[in-house]
PDB file of N, CA and C in Angstrom:
ATOM      1  N   MET A  30      12.922 -11.418  -5.515  1.00  0.00           N
ATOM      2  CA  MET A  30      12.464 -11.165  -6.796  1.00  0.00           C
ATOM      3  C   MET A  30      12.963  -9.734  -7.212  1.00  0.00           C
ATOM      4  N   LYS A  31      13.486  -9.660  -8.333  1.00  0.00           N
ATOM      5  CA  LYS A  31      14.105  -8.356  -8.781  1.00  0.00           C
ATOM      6  C   LYS A  31      13.010  -7.421  -9.289  1.00  0.00           C
ATOM      7  N   TYR A  32      13.028  -6.184  -8.865  1.00  0.00           N
ATOM      8  CA  TYR A  32      12.087  -5.149  -9.324  1.00  0.00           C
ATOM      9  C   TYR A  32      12.662  -3.949  -9.752  1.00  0.00           C
ATOM     10  N   THR A  33      12.539  -3.531 -10.997  1.00  0.00           N
ATOM     11  CA  THR A  33      13.275  -2.453 -11.574  1.00  0.00           C
ATOM     12  C   THR A  33      12.339  -1.210 -11.760  1.00  0.00           C
ATOM     13  N   GLY A  34      11.146  -1.224 -11.130  1.00  0.00           N
ATOM     14  CA  GLY A  34      10.243  -0.078 -11.247  1.00  0.00           C
ATOM     15  C   GLY A  34      10.530   0.919 -10.085  1.00  0.00           C
ATOM     16  N   VAL A  35       9.630   1.819  -9.965  1.00  0.00           N
ATOM     17  CA  VAL A  35       9.729   2.893  -8.850  1.00  0.00           C
ATOM     18  C   VAL A  35       8.983   2.325  -7.659  1.00  0.00           C
ATOM     19  N   LEU A  36       9.547   2.385  -6.526  1.00  0.00           N
ATOM     20  CA  LEU A  36       8.952   2.003  -5.304  1.00  0.00           C
ATOM     21  C   LEU A  36       7.919   2.905  -4.841  1.00  0.00           C
ATOM     22  N   PRO A  37       6.684   2.509  -4.467  1.00  0.00           N
ATOM     23  CA  PRO A  37       5.569   3.333  -3.991  1.00  0.00           C
ATOM     24  C   PRO A  37       5.809   3.986  -2.625  1.00  0.00           C
ATOM     25  N   GLU A  38       6.734   3.301  -1.839  1.00  0.00           N
ATOM     26  CA  GLU A  38       7.027   3.830  -0.546  1.00  0.00           C
ATOM     27  C   GLU A  38       8.488   3.671  -0.293  1.00  0.00           C
ATOM     28  N   VAL A  39       9.075   4.468   0.554  1.00  0.00           N
ATOM     29  CA  VAL A  39      10.486   4.402   0.943  1.00  0.00           C
ATOM     30  C   VAL A  39      10.689   3.235   1.986  1.00  0.00           C
ATOM     31  N   PRO A  40      11.491   2.361   1.614  1.00  0.00           N
ATOM     32  CA  PRO A  40      11.778   1.240   2.646  1.00  0.00           C
ATOM     33  C   PRO A  40      12.235   1.720   4.028  1.00  0.00           C
ATOM     34  N   ALA A  41      11.890   0.914   4.996  1.00  0.00           N
ATOM     35  CA  ALA A  41      12.387   1.363   6.455  1.00  0.00           C
ATOM     36  C   ALA A  41      13.809   1.307   6.449  1.00  0.00           C
ATOM     37  N   VAL A  42      14.417   2.131   7.291  1.00  0.00           N
ATOM     38  CA  VAL A  42      15.867   2.139   7.536  1.00  0.00           C
ATOM     39  C   VAL A  42      16.163   1.017   8.545  1.00  0.00           C
ATOM     40  N   GLY A  43      16.879   0.060   8.094  1.00  0.00           N
ATOM     41  CA  GLY A  43      17.212  -1.181   8.952  1.00  0.00           C
ATOM     42  C   GLY A  43      16.797  -1.083  10.446  1.00  0.00           C
ATOM     43  N   ASP A  44      17.739  -0.734  11.294  1.00  0.00           N
ATOM     44  CA  ASP A  44      17.335  -0.644  12.697  1.00  0.00           C
ATOM     45  C   ASP A  44      17.592   0.812  13.312  1.00  0.00           C
ATOM     46  N   SER A  45      17.496   1.751  12.372  1.00  0.00           N
ATOM     47  CA  SER A  45      17.644   3.179  12.749  1.00  0.00           C
ATOM     48  C   SER A  45      18.919   3.535  13.458  1.00  0.00           C
ATOM     49  N   SER A  46      19.925   2.967  12.894  1.00  0.00           N
ATOM     50  CA  SER A  46      21.243   3.146  13.415  1.00  0.00           C
ATOM     51  C   SER A  46      22.329   3.008  12.276  1.00  0.00           C
ATOM     52  N   GLY A  47      23.477   3.340  12.550  1.00  0.00           N
ATOM     53  CA  GLY A  47      24.658   3.083  11.533  1.00  0.00           C
ATOM     54  C   GLY A  47      24.643   3.994  10.314  1.00  0.00           C
ATOM     55  N   ALA A  48      25.220   3.391   9.221  1.00  0.00           N
ATOM     56  CA  ALA A  48      25.446   4.100   7.929  1.00  0.00           C
ATOM     57  C   ALA A  48      24.074   4.515   7.340  1.00  0.00           C
ATOM     58  N   ASP A  49      23.154   3.601   7.462  1.00  0.00           N
ATOM     59  CA  ASP A  49      21.852   3.959   6.889  1.00  0.00           C
ATOM     60  C   ASP A  49      21.197   5.139   7.342  1.00  0.00           C
ATOM     61  N   LEU A  50      21.172   5.235   8.687  1.00  0.00           N
ATOM     62  CA  LEU A  50      20.616   6.364   9.365  1.00  0.00           C
ATOM     63  C   LEU A  50      21.395   7.640   9.073  1.00  0.00           C
ATOM     64  N   THR A  51      22.637   7.522   9.000  1.00  0.00           N
ATOM     65  CA  THR A  51      23.438   8.668   8.699  1.00  0.00           C
ATOM     66  C   THR A  51      23.199   9.168   7.276  1.00  0.00           C
ATOM     67  N   THR A  52      23.033   8.237   6.317  1.00  0.00           N
ATOM     68  CA  THR A  52      22.776   8.700   4.940  1.00  0.00           C
ATOM     69  C   THR A  52      21.384   9.395   4.840  1.00  0.00           C
ATOM     70  N   VAL A  53      20.359   8.815   5.494  1.00  0.00           N
ATOM     71  CA  VAL A  53      19.044   9.358   5.421  1.00  0.00           C
ATOM     72  C   VAL A  53      19.052  10.737   6.088  1.00  0.00           C
ATOM     73  N   THR A  54      19.687  10.739   7.221  1.00  0.00           N
ATOM     74  CA  THR A  54      19.715  12.066   7.948  1.00  0.00           C
ATOM     75  C   THR A  54      20.489  13.139   7.173  1.00  0.00           C
ATOM     76  N   ASN A  55      21.555  12.822   6.450  1.00  0.00           N
ATOM     77  CA  ASN A  55      22.297  13.770   5.586  1.00  0.00           C
ATOM     78  C   ASN A  55      21.376  14.257   4.489  1.00  0.00           C
ATOM     79  N   HIS A  56      20.592  13.321   3.812  1.00  0.00           N
ATOM     80  CA  HIS A  56      19.663  13.713   2.792  1.00  0.00           C
ATOM     81  C   HIS A  56      18.579  14.677   3.399  1.00  0.00           C
ATOM     82  N   LEU A  57      18.054  14.301   4.569  1.00  0.00           N
ATOM     83  CA  LEU A  57      16.980  15.140   5.070  1.00  0.00           C
ATOM     84  C   LEU A  57      17.528  16.597   5.474  1.00  0.00           C
ATOM     85  N   ASN A  58      18.699  16.659   6.057  1.00  0.00           N
ATOM     86  CA  ASN A  58      19.344  17.873   6.347  1.00  0.00           C
ATOM     87  C   ASN A  58      19.604  18.744   5.164  1.00  0.00           C
ATOM     88  N   ALA A  59      19.798  18.105   4.035  1.00  0.00           N
ATOM     89  CA  ALA A  59      20.057  18.909   2.710  1.00  0.00           C
ATOM     90  C   ALA A  59      18.796  19.519   2.271  1.00  0.00           C
ATOM     91  N   GLU A  60      17.571  18.993   2.682  1.00  0.00           N
ATOM     92  CA  GLU A  60      16.312  19.514   2.258  1.00  0.00           C
ATOM     93  C   GLU A  60      15.782  20.468   3.166  1.00  0.00           C
ATOM     94  N   LEU A  61      16.353  20.827   4.373  1.00  0.00           N
ATOM     95  CA  LEU A  61      15.815  21.719   5.341  1.00  0.00           C
ATOM     96  C   LEU A  61      15.647  23.104   4.807  1.00  0.00           C
ATOM     97  N   ALA A  62      16.471  23.685   3.896  1.00  0.00           N
ATOM     98  CA  ALA A  62      16.354  24.966   3.507  1.00  0.00           C
ATOM     99  C   ALA A  62      15.116  25.178   2.505  1.00  0.00           C
ATOM    100  N   ASN A  63      14.710  24.162   1.881  1.00  0.00           N
ATOM    101  CA  ASN A  63      13.659  24.360   0.793  1.00  0.00           C
ATOM    102  C   ASN A  63      12.885  22.951   0.700  1.00  0.00           C
ATOM    103  N   PRO A  64      12.130  22.487   1.715  1.00  0.00           N
ATOM    104  CA  PRO A  64      11.468  21.251   1.630  1.00  0.00           C
ATOM    105  C   PRO A  64      10.451  21.199   0.468  1.00  0.00           C
ATOM    106  N   MET A  65       9.779  22.354   0.154  1.00  0.00           N
ATOM    107  CA  MET A  65       8.751  22.343  -0.840  1.00  0.00           C
ATOM    108  C   MET A  65       9.380  22.427  -2.358  1.00  0.00           C
ATOM    109  N   ASP A  66      10.496  22.938  -2.533  1.00  0.00           N
ATOM    110  CA  ASP A  66      11.138  23.047  -3.796  1.00  0.00           C
ATOM    111  C   ASP A  66      10.196  23.600  -4.810  1.00  0.00           C
ATOM    112  N   ILE A  67       9.657  24.785  -4.481  1.00  0.00           N
ATOM    113  CA  ILE A  67       8.710  25.546  -5.380  1.00  0.00           C
ATOM    114  C   ILE A  67       9.380  25.827  -6.598  1.00  0.00           C
ATOM    115  N   ARG A  68       8.643  25.477  -7.739  1.00  0.00           N
ATOM    116  CA  ARG A  68       9.156  25.737  -9.052  1.00  0.00           C
ATOM    117  C   ARG A  68       8.215  26.608  -9.945  1.00  0.00           C
ATOM    118  N   GLY A  69       7.108  26.958  -9.337  1.00  0.00           N
ATOM    119  CA  GLY A  69       6.266  27.898 -10.024  1.00  0.00           C
ATOM    120  C   GLY A  69       5.339  28.484  -8.883  1.00  0.00           C
ATOM    121  N   ASP A  70       4.508  29.412  -9.266  1.00  0.00           N
ATOM    122  CA  ASP A  70       3.543  30.081  -8.242  1.00  0.00           C
ATOM    123  C   ASP A  70       2.127  29.712  -8.496  1.00  0.00           C
ATOM    124  N   ASP A  71       1.786  28.769  -9.134  1.00  0.00           N
ATOM    125  CA  ASP A  71       0.373  28.410  -9.349  1.00  0.00           C
ATOM    126  C   ASP A  71       0.041  27.244  -8.456  1.00  0.00           C
ATOM    127  N   THR A  72      -1.188  26.825  -8.521  1.00  0.00           N
ATOM    128  CA  THR A  72      -1.770  25.782  -7.733  1.00  0.00           C
ATOM    129  C   THR A  72      -1.174  24.432  -7.999  1.00  0.00           C
ATOM    130  N   TYR A  73      -0.744  24.240  -9.236  1.00  0.00           N
ATOM    131  CA  TYR A  73      -0.172  22.843  -9.555  1.00  0.00           C
ATOM    132  C   TYR A  73       1.083  22.708  -8.844  1.00  0.00           C
ATOM    133  N   TRP A  74       2.078  23.733  -8.893  1.00  0.00           N
ATOM    134  CA  TRP A  74       3.280  23.618  -8.331  1.00  0.00           C
ATOM    135  C   TRP A  74       3.329  23.703  -6.836  1.00  0.00           C
ATOM    136  N   THR A  75       2.300  24.444  -6.357  1.00  0.00           N
ATOM    137  CA  THR A  75       2.192  24.517  -4.866  1.00  0.00           C
ATOM    138  C   THR A  75       1.688  23.201  -4.349  1.00  0.00           C
ATOM    139  N   GLY A  76       0.775  22.593  -5.029  1.00  0.00           N
ATOM    140  CA  GLY A  76       0.377  21.213  -4.529  1.00  0.00           C
ATOM    141  C   GLY A  76       1.543  20.200  -4.688  1.00  0.00           C
ATOM    142  N   LYS A  77       2.285  20.276  -5.669  1.00  0.00           N
ATOM    143  CA  LYS A  77       3.463  19.413  -5.788  1.00  0.00           C
ATOM    144  C   LYS A  77       4.403  19.616  -4.669  1.00  0.00           C
ATOM    145  N   GLY A  78       4.680  20.878  -4.383  1.00  0.00           N
ATOM    146  CA  GLY A  78       5.593  21.284  -3.264  1.00  0.00           C
ATOM    147  C   GLY A  78       5.019  20.721  -1.943  1.00  0.00           C
ATOM    148  N   LEU A  79       3.758  20.928  -1.673  1.00  0.00           N
ATOM    149  CA  LEU A  79       3.156  20.468  -0.428  1.00  0.00           C
ATOM    150  C   LEU A  79       3.335  18.991  -0.289  1.00  0.00           C
ATOM    151  N   GLY A  80       3.080  18.213  -1.354  1.00  0.00           N
ATOM    152  CA  GLY A  80       3.089  16.833  -1.341  1.00  0.00           C
ATOM    153  C   GLY A  80       4.609  16.388  -1.137  1.00  0.00           C
ATOM    154  N   ARG A  81       5.570  17.033  -1.673  1.00  0.00           N
ATOM    155  CA  ARG A  81       6.933  16.837  -1.445  1.00  0.00           C
ATOM    156  C   ARG A  81       7.319  17.003  -0.028  1.00  0.00           C
ATOM    157  N   ALA A  82       6.896  18.147   0.546  1.00  0.00           N
ATOM    158  CA  ALA A  82       7.175  18.413   1.892  1.00  0.00           C
ATOM    159  C   ALA A  82       6.623  17.363   2.829  1.00  0.00           C
ATOM    160  N   ALA A  83       5.327  16.928   2.512  1.00  0.00           N
ATOM    161  CA  ALA A  83       4.696  15.976   3.429  1.00  0.00           C
ATOM    162  C   ALA A  83       5.490  14.689   3.305  1.00  0.00           C
ATOM    163  N   ARG A  84       5.875  14.325   2.225  1.00  0.00           N
ATOM    164  CA  ARG A  84       6.634  12.997   2.026  1.00  0.00           C
ATOM    165  C   ARG A  84       7.938  13.034   2.813  1.00  0.00           C
ATOM    166  N   ILE A  85       8.608  14.223   2.720  1.00  0.00           N
ATOM    167  CA  ILE A  85       9.872  14.427   3.546  1.00  0.00           C
ATOM    168  C   ILE A  85       9.602  14.287   5.055  1.00  0.00           C
ATOM    169  N   ALA A  86       8.499  14.964   5.442  1.00  0.00           N
ATOM    170  CA  ALA A  86       8.138  14.855   6.986  1.00  0.00           C
ATOM    171  C   ALA A  86       7.840  13.432   7.326  1.00  0.00           C
ATOM    172  N   GLU A  87       7.218  12.646   6.473  1.00  0.00           N
ATOM    173  CA  GLU A  87       6.914  11.217   6.667  1.00  0.00           C
ATOM    174  C   GLU A  87       8.179  10.468   6.838  1.00  0.00           C
ATOM    175  N   ILE A  88       9.145  10.740   5.944  1.00  0.00           N
ATOM    176  CA  ILE A  88      10.530   9.995   5.984  1.00  0.00           C
ATOM    177  C   ILE A  88      11.187  10.352   7.180  1.00  0.00           C
ATOM    178  N   ALA A  89      11.134  11.690   7.596  1.00  0.00           N
ATOM    179  CA  ALA A  89      11.926  12.167   8.718  1.00  0.00           C
ATOM    180  C   ALA A  89      11.338  11.564   9.978  1.00  0.00           C
ATOM    181  N   GLU A  90      10.059  11.322  10.066  1.00  0.00           N
ATOM    182  CA  GLU A  90       9.508  10.749  11.252  1.00  0.00           C
ATOM    183  C   GLU A  90       9.962   9.366  11.428  1.00  0.00           C
TER     184      GLU A  90
END
């Protein structure tokens, strides 16, 4: 069934090997310098940044 919306979760990487793993690893390595991507210094942006960093950690695991 075709779905054109936003996925609520990131699909698992096949068998954790090959091109898919390399692609995900490259994307994660690109985020190492600034995983929170802070765009402001208030509680809203800090919360958004923490949520982003938590999601990146979940994907990396």
